[in-house]
Amino acid sequence: MANKFKVEIQETVEELEHRLERAITSVSKEKLLLLYWIATKKIKTREELATMLKRDESTIYRWLRAYKQGGITSLLTVKKAPGKTPHIPPEVREKLIKKLQKPEGETSYGKLQIWLEKECGIKVSYKVVHDLVHYKLKSYLKVPRPQSNKVNEVAQTNFKKKLWEIIKVMIKYFGTGQPVRIWCQDESRFGLITMQGRMITLKGIKPVGKKQ
């Protein structure tokens, strides 16, 4: 392999000096110095460049090849490693998020681990589930808002929708121009109430726990 190199520097000396003044990392400064020394014809071999930069000749060769193929942009581009493959794929993670967006949530990280294996076919350790849900998704065990298991949600919704219409009718037929006071009554009873533990939902979502 020839020690001399044939590379034509496209940038002017002034432009390289300008870039050197604003270089942020030490590696980018080294690469710019390489171009600057070649442009000013101060250094003519890879051996001299390697000595000046205290780099291996193979590294100098790679830098010069990158510049020759893609210019200064290719030379200064920092390549990042792809990283590890996640234990829980993105599509399964989205399903998990949708599950935790519901007020009923889940009662433990162990049950989420079982749900992932049963519903999504993903077998992961308890630690992986806990780290994802607790630290990354910020989903914690919370005290749920109690709700009777006999509640009729349809009736509740219809009552809320019709309540204002009922009030307007009452004011129309019973009002005398004076403020109308509306009183509400609820029953009170003794009974067996089931114990409730904390539940996991996404941050900002109040869990609802069914109880007797």
mmCIF file with all atom_site columns, C-alpha atoms in Angstrom:
data_model
loop_
_atom_site.group_PDB
_atom_site.id
_atom_site.type_symbol
_atom_site.label_atom_id
_atom_site.label_alt_id
_atom_site.label_comp_id
_atom_site.label_asym_id
_atom_site.label_entity_id
_atom_site.label_seq_id
_atom_site.pdbx_PDB_ins_code
_atom_site.Cartn_x
_atom_site.Cartn_y
_atom_site.Cartn_z
_atom_site.occupancy
_atom_site.B_iso_or_equiv
_atom_site.pdbx_formal_charge
_atom_site.auth_seq_id
_atom_site.auth_comp_id
_atom_site.auth_asym_id
_atom_site.auth_atom_id
_atom_site.pdbx_PDB_model_num
ATOM 1   C CA . MET A 1 1   ? 0.000   0.000   0.000  1.00 0.00 ? 1   MET A CA 1
ATOM 2   C CA . ALA A 1 2   ? 1.461   3.295   -1.072 1.00 0.00 ? 2   ALA A CA 1
ATOM 3   C CA . ASN A 1 3   ? 2.291   5.698   1.696  1.00 0.00 ? 3   ASN A CA 1
ATOM 4   C CA . LYS A 1 4   ? 1.542   8.777   -0.381 1.00 0.00 ? 4   LYS A CA 1
ATOM 5   C CA . PHE A 1 5   ? -2.047  9.798   -0.912 1.00 0.00 ? 5   PHE A CA 1
ATOM 6   C CA . LYS A 1 6   ? -3.854  11.509  -3.738 1.00 0.00 ? 6   LYS A CA 1
ATOM 7   C CA . VAL A 1 7   ? -6.659  13.539  -2.247 1.00 0.00 ? 7   VAL A CA 1
ATOM 8   C CA . GLU A 1 8   ? -7.852  16.900  -3.499 1.00 0.00 ? 8   GLU A CA 1
ATOM 9   C CA . ILE A 1 9   ? -9.212  19.078  -0.715 1.00 0.00 ? 9   ILE A CA 1
ATOM 10  C CA . GLN A 1 10  ? -12.388 20.832  -1.871 1.00 0.00 ? 10  GLN A CA 1
ATOM 11  C CA . GLU A 1 11  ? -12.529 23.364  0.990  1.00 0.00 ? 11  GLU A CA 1
ATOM 12  C CA . THR A 1 12  ? -10.343 26.464  1.143  1.00 0.00 ? 12  THR A CA 1
ATOM 13  C CA . VAL A 1 13  ? -7.748  26.976  3.857  1.00 0.00 ? 13  VAL A CA 1
ATOM 14  C CA . GLU A 1 14  ? -9.844  29.835  5.266  1.00 0.00 ? 14  GLU A CA 1
ATOM 15  C CA . GLU A 1 15  ? -12.924 27.609  5.525  1.00 0.00 ? 15  GLU A CA 1
ATOM 16  C CA . LEU A 1 16  ? -10.971 24.873  7.293  1.00 0.00 ? 16  LEU A CA 1
ATOM 17  C CA . GLU A 1 17  ? -9.538  27.400  9.749  1.00 0.00 ? 17  GLU A CA 1
ATOM 18  C CA . HIS A 1 18  ? -13.083 28.633  10.412 1.00 0.00 ? 18  HIS A CA 1
ATOM 19  C CA . ARG A 1 19  ? -14.287 25.074  11.059 1.00 0.00 ? 19  ARG A CA 1
ATOM 20  C CA . LEU A 1 20  ? -11.315 24.340  13.319 1.00 0.00 ? 20  LEU A CA 1
ATOM 21  C CA . GLU A 1 21  ? -12.160 27.316  15.522 1.00 0.00 ? 21  GLU A CA 1
ATOM 22  C CA . ARG A 1 22  ? -15.677 25.943  16.032 1.00 0.00 ? 22  ARG A CA 1
ATOM 23  C CA . ALA A 1 23  ? -14.878 22.238  16.331 1.00 0.00 ? 23  ALA A CA 1
ATOM 24  C CA . ILE A 1 24  ? -16.606 20.742  19.374 1.00 0.00 ? 24  ILE A CA 1
ATOM 25  C CA . THR A 1 25  ? -15.107 17.266  19.740 1.00 0.00 ? 25  THR A CA 1
ATOM 26  C CA . SER A 1 26  ? -11.449 16.271  19.694 1.00 0.00 ? 26  SER A CA 1
ATOM 27  C CA . VAL A 1 27  ? -12.037 13.722  16.913 1.00 0.00 ? 27  VAL A CA 1
ATOM 28  C CA . SER A 1 28  ? -13.641 16.275  14.596 1.00 0.00 ? 28  SER A CA 1
ATOM 29  C CA . LYS A 1 29  ? -10.726 18.636  15.294 1.00 0.00 ? 29  LYS A CA 1
ATOM 30  C CA . GLU A 1 30  ? -8.246  15.902  14.375 1.00 0.00 ? 30  GLU A CA 1
ATOM 31  C CA . LYS A 1 31  ? -10.062 15.212  11.110 1.00 0.00 ? 31  LYS A CA 1
ATOM 32  C CA . LEU A 1 32  ? -10.125 18.912  10.232 1.00 0.00 ? 32  LEU A CA 1
ATOM 33  C CA . LEU A 1 33  ? -6.427  19.227  11.040 1.00 0.00 ? 33  LEU A CA 1
ATOM 34  C CA . LEU A 1 34  ? -5.797  16.345  8.665  1.00 0.00 ? 34  LEU A CA 1
ATOM 35  C CA . LEU A 1 35  ? -7.522  18.250  5.845  1.00 0.00 ? 35  LEU A CA 1
ATOM 36  C CA . TYR A 1 36  ? -5.859  21.527  6.818  1.00 0.00 ? 36  TYR A CA 1
ATOM 37  C CA . TRP A 1 37  ? -2.334  20.079  6.713  1.00 0.00 ? 37  TRP A CA 1
ATOM 38  C CA . ILE A 1 38  ? -3.006  18.477  3.341  1.00 0.00 ? 38  ILE A CA 1
ATOM 39  C CA . ALA A 1 39  ? -4.535  21.692  1.962  1.00 0.00 ? 39  ALA A CA 1
ATOM 40  C CA . THR A 1 40  ? -1.525  23.759  3.083  1.00 0.00 ? 40  THR A CA 1
ATOM 41  C CA . LYS A 1 41  ? 0.832   21.076  1.699  1.00 0.00 ? 41  LYS A CA 1
ATOM 42  C CA . LYS A 1 42  ? 2.673   20.858  5.020  1.00 0.00 ? 42  LYS A CA 1
ATOM 43  C CA . ILE A 1 43  ? 2.370   17.065  5.127  1.00 0.00 ? 43  ILE A CA 1
ATOM 44  C CA . LYS A 1 44  ? 2.583   14.730  2.152  1.00 0.00 ? 44  LYS A CA 1
ATOM 45  C CA . THR A 1 45  ? 2.420   11.158  3.514  1.00 0.00 ? 45  THR A CA 1
ATOM 46  C CA . ARG A 1 46  ? 0.102   9.118   5.723  1.00 0.00 ? 46  ARG A CA 1
ATOM 47  C CA . GLU A 1 47  ? 3.035   8.241   7.939  1.00 0.00 ? 47  GLU A CA 1
ATOM 48  C CA . GLU A 1 48  ? 3.623   11.914  8.731  1.00 0.00 ? 48  GLU A CA 1
ATOM 49  C CA . LEU A 1 49  ? -0.090  12.444  9.392  1.00 0.00 ? 49  LEU A CA 1
ATOM 50  C CA . ALA A 1 50  ? -0.208  9.421   11.697 1.00 0.00 ? 50  ALA A CA 1
ATOM 51  C CA . THR A 1 51  ? 2.825   10.725  13.606 1.00 0.00 ? 51  THR A CA 1
ATOM 52  C CA . MET A 1 52  ? 1.415   14.243  13.965 1.00 0.00 ? 52  MET A CA 1
ATOM 53  C CA . LEU A 1 53  ? -2.044  13.064  15.030 1.00 0.00 ? 53  LEU A CA 1
ATOM 54  C CA . LYS A 1 54  ? -0.711  10.107  17.049 1.00 0.00 ? 54  LYS A CA 1
ATOM 55  C CA . ARG A 1 55  ? -3.039  7.779   15.158 1.00 0.00 ? 55  ARG A CA 1
ATOM 56  C CA . ASP A 1 56  ? -2.524  4.488   13.374 1.00 0.00 ? 56  ASP A CA 1
ATOM 57  C CA . GLU A 1 57  ? -1.940  4.683   9.629  1.00 0.00 ? 57  GLU A CA 1
ATOM 58  C CA . SER A 1 58  ? -5.004  2.503   9.021  1.00 0.00 ? 58  SER A CA 1
ATOM 59  C CA . THR A 1 59  ? -7.132  5.135   10.775 1.00 0.00 ? 59  THR A CA 1
ATOM 60  C CA . ILE A 1 60  ? -5.682  7.873   8.566  1.00 0.00 ? 60  ILE A CA 1
ATOM 61  C CA . TYR A 1 61  ? -6.428  5.719   5.523  1.00 0.00 ? 61  TYR A CA 1
ATOM 62  C CA . ARG A 1 62  ? -10.090 5.272   6.591  1.00 0.00 ? 62  ARG A CA 1
ATOM 63  C CA . TRP A 1 63  ? -10.519 9.004   7.164  1.00 0.00 ? 63  TRP A CA 1
ATOM 64  C CA . LEU A 1 64  ? -9.034  9.874   3.775  1.00 0.00 ? 64  LEU A CA 1
ATOM 65  C CA . ARG A 1 65  ? -11.201 7.265   2.057  1.00 0.00 ? 65  ARG A CA 1
ATOM 66  C CA . ALA A 1 66  ? -14.340 8.621   3.767  1.00 0.00 ? 66  ALA A CA 1
ATOM 67  C CA . TYR A 1 67  ? -13.469 12.146  2.621  1.00 0.00 ? 67  TYR A CA 1
ATOM 68  C CA . LYS A 1 68  ? -12.743 10.981  -0.924 1.00 0.00 ? 68  LYS A CA 1
ATOM 69  C CA . GLN A 1 69  ? -16.079 9.138   -1.141 1.00 0.00 ? 69  GLN A CA 1
ATOM 70  C CA . GLY A 1 70  ? -18.414 11.604  0.582  1.00 0.00 ? 70  GLY A CA 1
ATOM 71  C CA . GLY A 1 71  ? -16.555 14.840  1.231  1.00 0.00 ? 71  GLY A CA 1
ATOM 72  C CA . ILE A 1 72  ? -16.241 16.643  4.546  1.00 0.00 ? 72  ILE A CA 1
ATOM 73  C CA . THR A 1 73  ? -19.771 15.703  5.603  1.00 0.00 ? 73  THR A CA 1
ATOM 74  C CA . SER A 1 74  ? -18.970 12.003  5.357  1.00 0.00 ? 74  SER A CA 1
ATOM 75  C CA . LEU A 1 75  ? -15.664 12.510  7.167  1.00 0.00 ? 75  LEU A CA 1
ATOM 76  C CA . LEU A 1 76  ? -17.207 14.358  10.126 1.00 0.00 ? 76  LEU A CA 1
ATOM 77  C CA . THR A 1 77  ? -20.281 12.135  10.462 1.00 0.00 ? 77  THR A CA 1
ATOM 78  C CA . VAL A 1 78  ? -20.239 10.210  13.737 1.00 0.00 ? 78  VAL A CA 1
ATOM 79  C CA . LYS A 1 79  ? -21.604 6.696   13.341 1.00 0.00 ? 79  LYS A CA 1
ATOM 80  C CA . LYS A 1 80  ? -23.531 5.317   16.284 1.00 0.00 ? 80  LYS A CA 1
ATOM 81  C CA . ALA A 1 81  ? -23.878 1.696   17.252 1.00 0.00 ? 81  ALA A CA 1
ATOM 82  C CA . PRO A 1 82  ? -27.371 0.262   16.673 1.00 0.00 ? 82  PRO A CA 1
ATOM 83  C CA . GLY A 1 83  ? -27.690 -0.814  20.304 1.00 0.00 ? 83  GLY A CA 1
ATOM 84  C CA . LYS A 1 84  ? -29.291 -3.902  21.797 1.00 0.00 ? 84  LYS A CA 1
ATOM 85  C CA . THR A 1 85  ? -32.521 -5.396  20.496 1.00 0.00 ? 85  THR A CA 1
ATOM 86  C CA . PRO A 1 86  ? -35.257 -4.596  23.057 1.00 0.00 ? 86  PRO A CA 1
ATOM 87  C CA . HIS A 1 87  ? -36.702 -7.532  25.009 1.00 0.00 ? 87  HIS A CA 1
ATOM 88  C CA . ILE A 1 88  ? -40.212 -6.205  24.363 1.00 0.00 ? 88  ILE A CA 1
ATOM 89  C CA . PRO A 1 89  ? -40.795 -5.183  20.698 1.00 0.00 ? 89  PRO A CA 1
ATOM 90  C CA . PRO A 1 90  ? -42.324 -1.738  19.976 1.00 0.00 ? 90  PRO A CA 1
ATOM 91  C CA . GLU A 1 91  ? -45.676 -3.186  18.821 1.00 0.00 ? 91  GLU A CA 1
ATOM 92  C CA . VAL A 1 92  ? -46.033 -5.223  22.040 1.00 0.00 ? 92  VAL A CA 1
ATOM 93  C CA . ARG A 1 93  ? -45.013 -2.175  24.073 1.00 0.00 ? 93  ARG A CA 1
ATOM 94  C CA . GLU A 1 94  ? -47.872 -0.215  22.450 1.00 0.00 ? 94  GLU A CA 1
ATOM 95  C CA . LYS A 1 95  ? -50.345 -2.943  23.451 1.00 0.00 ? 95  LYS A CA 1
ATOM 96  C CA . LEU A 1 96  ? -49.025 -2.766  27.018 1.00 0.00 ? 96  LEU A CA 1
ATOM 97  C CA . ILE A 1 97  ? -49.450 1.023   27.064 1.00 0.00 ? 97  ILE A CA 1
ATOM 98  C CA . LYS A 1 98  ? -53.064 0.712   25.828 1.00 0.00 ? 98  LYS A CA 1
ATOM 99  C CA . LYS A 1 99  ? -53.746 -1.800  28.593 1.00 0.00 ? 99  LYS A CA 1
ATOM 100 C CA . LEU A 1 100 ? -52.365 0.530   31.267 1.00 0.00 ? 100 LEU A CA 1
ATOM 101 C CA . GLN A 1 101 ? -54.330 3.468   29.841 1.00 0.00 ? 101 GLN A CA 1
ATOM 102 C CA . LYS A 1 102 ? -57.538 1.793   30.994 1.00 0.00 ? 102 LYS A CA 1
ATOM 103 C CA . PRO A 1 103 ? -58.740 2.643   34.540 1.00 0.00 ? 103 PRO A CA 1
ATOM 104 C CA . GLU A 1 104 ? -58.894 -1.056  35.482 1.00 0.00 ? 104 GLU A CA 1
ATOM 105 C CA . GLY A 1 105 ? -55.131 -1.362  34.858 1.00 0.00 ? 105 GLY A CA 1
ATOM 106 C CA . GLU A 1 106 ? -53.438 -4.362  36.492 1.00 0.00 ? 106 GLU A CA 1
ATOM 107 C CA . THR A 1 107 ? -52.837 -5.381  40.096 1.00 0.00 ? 107 THR A CA 1
ATOM 108 C CA . SER A 1 108 ? -49.144 -6.380  39.928 1.00 0.00 ? 108 SER A CA 1
ATOM 109 C CA . TYR A 1 109 ? -46.047 -6.466  37.731 1.00 0.00 ? 109 TYR A CA 1
ATOM 110 C CA . GLY A 1 110 ? -46.113 -10.274 37.951 1.00 0.00 ? 110 GLY A CA 1
ATOM 111 C CA . LYS A 1 111 ? -49.573 -10.349 36.354 1.00 0.00 ? 111 LYS A CA 1
ATOM 112 C CA . LEU A 1 112 ? -48.323 -8.060  33.591 1.00 0.00 ? 112 LEU A CA 1
ATOM 113 C CA . GLN A 1 113 ? -45.502 -10.547 33.029 1.00 0.00 ? 113 GLN A CA 1
ATOM 114 C CA . ILE A 1 114 ? -48.082 -13.352 32.684 1.00 0.00 ? 114 ILE A CA 1
ATOM 115 C CA . TRP A 1 115 ? -50.249 -11.187 30.390 1.00 0.00 ? 115 TRP A CA 1
ATOM 116 C CA . LEU A 1 116 ? -47.298 -10.519 28.075 1.00 0.00 ? 116 LEU A CA 1
ATOM 117 C CA . GLU A 1 117 ? -46.613 -14.244 27.762 1.00 0.00 ? 117 GLU A CA 1
ATOM 118 C CA . LYS A 1 118 ? -50.256 -15.293 27.379 1.00 0.00 ? 118 LYS A CA 1
ATOM 119 C CA . GLU A 1 119 ? -51.606 -12.499 25.146 1.00 0.00 ? 119 GLU A CA 1
ATOM 120 C CA . CYS A 1 120 ? -48.486 -11.411 23.232 1.00 0.00 ? 120 CYS A CA 1
ATOM 121 C CA . GLY A 1 121 ? -46.297 -14.499 23.246 1.00 0.00 ? 121 GLY A CA 1
ATOM 122 C CA . ILE A 1 122 ? -43.393 -12.593 24.863 1.00 0.00 ? 122 ILE A CA 1
ATOM 123 C CA . LYS A 1 123 ? -41.595 -14.377 27.689 1.00 0.00 ? 123 LYS A CA 1
ATOM 124 C CA . VAL A 1 124 ? -39.473 -11.945 29.716 1.00 0.00 ? 124 VAL A CA 1
ATOM 125 C CA . SER A 1 125 ? -38.216 -11.758 33.275 1.00 0.00 ? 125 SER A CA 1
ATOM 126 C CA . TYR A 1 126 ? -39.970 -9.923  36.084 1.00 0.00 ? 126 TYR A CA 1
ATOM 127 C CA . LYS A 1 127 ? -37.111 -7.384  36.163 1.00 0.00 ? 127 LYS A CA 1
ATOM 128 C CA . VAL A 1 128 ? -37.584 -6.501  32.476 1.00 0.00 ? 128 VAL A CA 1
ATOM 129 C CA . VAL A 1 129 ? -41.312 -5.891  33.035 1.00 0.00 ? 129 VAL A CA 1
ATOM 130 C CA . HIS A 1 130 ? -40.717 -3.882  36.216 1.00 0.00 ? 130 HIS A CA 1
ATOM 131 C CA . ASP A 1 131 ? -38.002 -1.708  34.645 1.00 0.00 ? 131 ASP A CA 1
ATOM 132 C CA . LEU A 1 132 ? -40.145 -0.928  31.573 1.00 0.00 ? 132 LEU A CA 1
ATOM 133 C CA . VAL A 1 133 ? -43.406 -0.262  33.400 1.00 0.00 ? 133 VAL A CA 1
ATOM 134 C CA . HIS A 1 134 ? -42.074 1.413   36.546 1.00 0.00 ? 134 HIS A CA 1
ATOM 135 C CA . TYR A 1 135 ? -39.077 3.404   35.305 1.00 0.00 ? 135 TYR A CA 1
ATOM 136 C CA . LYS A 1 136 ? -39.668 4.002   31.584 1.00 0.00 ? 136 LYS A CA 1
ATOM 137 C CA . LEU A 1 137 ? -43.482 4.231   31.397 1.00 0.00 ? 137 LEU A CA 1
ATOM 138 C CA . LYS A 1 138 ? -43.698 5.852   34.876 1.00 0.00 ? 138 LYS A CA 1
ATOM 139 C CA . SER A 1 139 ? -46.580 3.530   35.812 1.00 0.00 ? 139 SER A CA 1
ATOM 140 C CA . TYR A 1 140 ? -46.824 2.916   39.543 1.00 0.00 ? 140 TYR A CA 1
ATOM 141 C CA . LEU A 1 141 ? -49.030 1.038   41.977 1.00 0.00 ? 141 LEU A CA 1
ATOM 142 C CA . LYS A 1 142 ? -51.765 3.454   43.078 1.00 0.00 ? 142 LYS A CA 1
ATOM 143 C CA . VAL A 1 143 ? -54.726 3.347   45.441 1.00 0.00 ? 143 VAL A CA 1
ATOM 144 C CA . PRO A 1 144 ? -57.791 2.866   43.203 1.00 0.00 ? 144 PRO A CA 1
ATOM 145 C CA . ARG A 1 145 ? -61.039 4.771   43.337 1.00 0.00 ? 145 ARG A CA 1
ATOM 146 C CA . PRO A 1 146 ? -63.562 2.250   44.681 1.00 0.00 ? 146 PRO A CA 1
ATOM 147 C CA . GLN A 1 147 ? -66.545 1.371   42.494 1.00 0.00 ? 147 GLN A CA 1
ATOM 148 C CA . SER A 1 148 ? -69.327 -1.092  43.241 1.00 0.00 ? 148 SER A CA 1
ATOM 149 C CA . ASN A 1 149 ? -69.375 -4.199  41.103 1.00 0.00 ? 149 ASN A CA 1
ATOM 150 C CA . LYS A 1 150 ? -73.141 -3.686  40.707 1.00 0.00 ? 150 LYS A CA 1
ATOM 151 C CA . VAL A 1 151 ? -72.876 -0.172  39.286 1.00 0.00 ? 151 VAL A CA 1
ATOM 152 C CA . ASN A 1 152 ? -74.838 0.470   36.090 1.00 0.00 ? 152 ASN A CA 1
ATOM 153 C CA . GLU A 1 153 ? -72.550 2.705   34.045 1.00 0.00 ? 153 GLU A CA 1
ATOM 154 C CA . VAL A 1 154 ? -75.140 3.186   31.282 1.00 0.00 ? 154 VAL A CA 1
ATOM 155 C CA . ALA A 1 155 ? -77.723 4.426   33.801 1.00 0.00 ? 155 ALA A CA 1
ATOM 156 C CA . GLN A 1 156 ? -75.142 6.759   35.362 1.00 0.00 ? 156 GLN A CA 1
ATOM 157 C CA . THR A 1 157 ? -74.218 8.242   31.997 1.00 0.00 ? 157 THR A CA 1
ATOM 158 C CA . ASN A 1 158 ? -77.861 8.761   30.994 1.00 0.00 ? 158 ASN A CA 1
ATOM 159 C CA . PHE A 1 159 ? -78.627 10.386  34.351 1.00 0.00 ? 159 PHE A CA 1
ATOM 160 C CA . LYS A 1 160 ? -75.745 12.849  33.949 1.00 0.00 ? 160 LYS A CA 1
ATOM 161 C CA . LYS A 1 161 ? -76.933 13.735  30.436 1.00 0.00 ? 161 LYS A CA 1
ATOM 162 C CA . LYS A 1 162 ? -80.571 14.269  31.497 1.00 0.00 ? 162 LYS A CA 1
ATOM 163 C CA . LEU A 1 163 ? -79.892 15.935  34.860 1.00 0.00 ? 163 LEU A CA 1
ATOM 164 C CA . TRP A 1 164 ? -79.814 19.489  33.474 1.00 0.00 ? 164 TRP A CA 1
ATOM 165 C CA . GLU A 1 165 ? -83.063 18.917  31.553 1.00 0.00 ? 165 GLU A CA 1
ATOM 166 C CA . ILE A 1 166 ? -84.714 17.700  34.764 1.00 0.00 ? 166 ILE A CA 1
ATOM 167 C CA . ILE A 1 167 ? -83.482 20.769  36.667 1.00 0.00 ? 167 ILE A CA 1
ATOM 168 C CA . LYS A 1 168 ? -84.825 23.129  33.966 1.00 0.00 ? 168 LYS A CA 1
ATOM 169 C CA . VAL A 1 169 ? -88.262 21.461  34.146 1.00 0.00 ? 169 VAL A CA 1
ATOM 170 C CA . MET A 1 170 ? -88.288 21.776  37.958 1.00 0.00 ? 170 MET A CA 1
ATOM 171 C CA . ILE A 1 171 ? -87.367 25.469  37.777 1.00 0.00 ? 171 ILE A CA 1
ATOM 172 C CA . LYS A 1 172 ? -90.041 26.101  35.134 1.00 0.00 ? 172 LYS A CA 1
ATOM 173 C CA . TYR A 1 173 ? -92.932 24.522  37.082 1.00 0.00 ? 173 TYR A CA 1
ATOM 174 C CA . PHE A 1 174 ? -91.850 24.971  40.702 1.00 0.00 ? 174 PHE A CA 1
ATOM 175 C CA . GLY A 1 175 ? -89.677 28.092  40.622 1.00 0.00 ? 175 GLY A CA 1
ATOM 176 C CA . THR A 1 176 ? -91.111 31.413  41.782 1.00 0.00 ? 176 THR A CA 1
ATOM 177 C CA . GLY A 1 177 ? -88.350 33.701  40.592 1.00 0.00 ? 177 GLY A CA 1
ATOM 178 C CA . GLN A 1 178 ? -86.333 32.923  43.699 1.00 0.00 ? 178 GLN A CA 1
ATOM 179 C CA . PRO A 1 179 ? -83.138 30.786  43.764 1.00 0.00 ? 179 PRO A CA 1
ATOM 180 C CA . VAL A 1 180 ? -83.971 27.102  43.675 1.00 0.00 ? 180 VAL A CA 1
ATOM 181 C CA . ARG A 1 181 ? -82.139 24.816  46.069 1.00 0.00 ? 181 ARG A CA 1
ATOM 182 C CA . ILE A 1 182 ? -81.755 21.210  44.952 1.00 0.00 ? 182 ILE A CA 1
ATOM 183 C CA . TRP A 1 183 ? -81.297 18.535  47.574 1.00 0.00 ? 183 TRP A CA 1
ATOM 184 C CA . CYS A 1 184 ? -79.923 15.054  46.893 1.00 0.00 ? 184 CYS A CA 1
ATOM 185 C CA . GLN A 1 185 ? -80.284 11.985  49.073 1.00 0.00 ? 185 GLN A CA 1
ATOM 186 C CA . ASP A 1 186 ? -78.249 8.811   49.174 1.00 0.00 ? 186 ASP A CA 1
ATOM 187 C CA . GLU A 1 187 ? -78.840 5.646   51.145 1.00 0.00 ? 187 GLU A CA 1
ATOM 188 C CA . SER A 1 188 ? -76.570 4.354   53.875 1.00 0.00 ? 188 SER A CA 1
ATOM 189 C CA . ARG A 1 189 ? -76.129 0.687   54.719 1.00 0.00 ? 189 ARG A CA 1
ATOM 190 C CA . PHE A 1 190 ? -73.920 -1.798  56.483 1.00 0.00 ? 190 PHE A CA 1
ATOM 191 C CA . GLY A 1 191 ? -72.375 -4.667  54.548 1.00 0.00 ? 191 GLY A CA 1
ATOM 192 C CA . LEU A 1 192 ? -69.319 -6.707  53.702 1.00 0.00 ? 192 LEU A CA 1
ATOM 193 C CA . ILE A 1 193 ? -66.760 -4.651  51.757 1.00 0.00 ? 193 ILE A CA 1
ATOM 194 C CA . THR A 1 194 ? -64.000 -6.492  49.904 1.00 0.00 ? 194 THR A CA 1
ATOM 195 C CA . MET A 1 195 ? -60.417 -5.411  50.545 1.00 0.00 ? 195 MET A CA 1
ATOM 196 C CA . GLN A 1 196 ? -58.627 -3.625  47.722 1.00 0.00 ? 196 GLN A CA 1
ATOM 197 C CA . GLY A 1 197 ? -54.950 -3.492  46.861 1.00 0.00 ? 197 GLY A CA 1
ATOM 198 C CA . ARG A 1 198 ? -53.139 -0.949  44.730 1.00 0.00 ? 198 ARG A CA 1
ATOM 199 C CA . MET A 1 199 ? -53.298 -1.058  40.941 1.00 0.00 ? 199 MET A CA 1
ATOM 200 C CA . ILE A 1 200 ? -50.954 -0.146  38.085 1.00 0.00 ? 200 ILE A CA 1
ATOM 201 C CA . THR A 1 201 ? -52.008 2.412   35.466 1.00 0.00 ? 201 THR A CA 1
ATOM 202 C CA . LEU A 1 202 ? -50.156 4.950   33.351 1.00 0.00 ? 202 LEU A CA 1
ATOM 203 C CA . LYS A 1 203 ? -49.130 8.265   34.881 1.00 0.00 ? 203 LYS A CA 1
ATOM 204 C CA . GLY A 1 204 ? -52.117 10.610  35.151 1.00 0.00 ? 204 GLY A CA 1
ATOM 205 C CA . ILE A 1 205 ? -54.762 7.854   35.009 1.00 0.00 ? 205 ILE A CA 1
ATOM 206 C CA . LYS A 1 206 ? -56.636 7.157   38.229 1.00 0.00 ? 206 LYS A CA 1
ATOM 207 C CA . PRO A 1 207 ? -57.316 3.419   38.605 1.00 0.00 ? 207 PRO A CA 1
ATOM 208 C CA . VAL A 1 208 ? -60.839 2.213   39.362 1.00 0.00 ? 208 VAL A CA 1
ATOM 209 C CA . GLY A 1 209 ? -61.211 -0.894  41.515 1.00 0.00 ? 209 GLY A CA 1
ATOM 210 C CA . LYS A 1 210 ? -64.387 -2.942  41.487 1.00 0.00 ? 210 LYS A CA 1
ATOM 211 C CA . LYS A 1 211 ? -65.519 -4.064  44.920 1.00 0.00 ? 211 LYS A CA 1
ATOM 212 C CA . GLN A 1 212 ? -68.434 -5.676  46.651 1.00 0.00 ? 212 GLN A CA 1
#
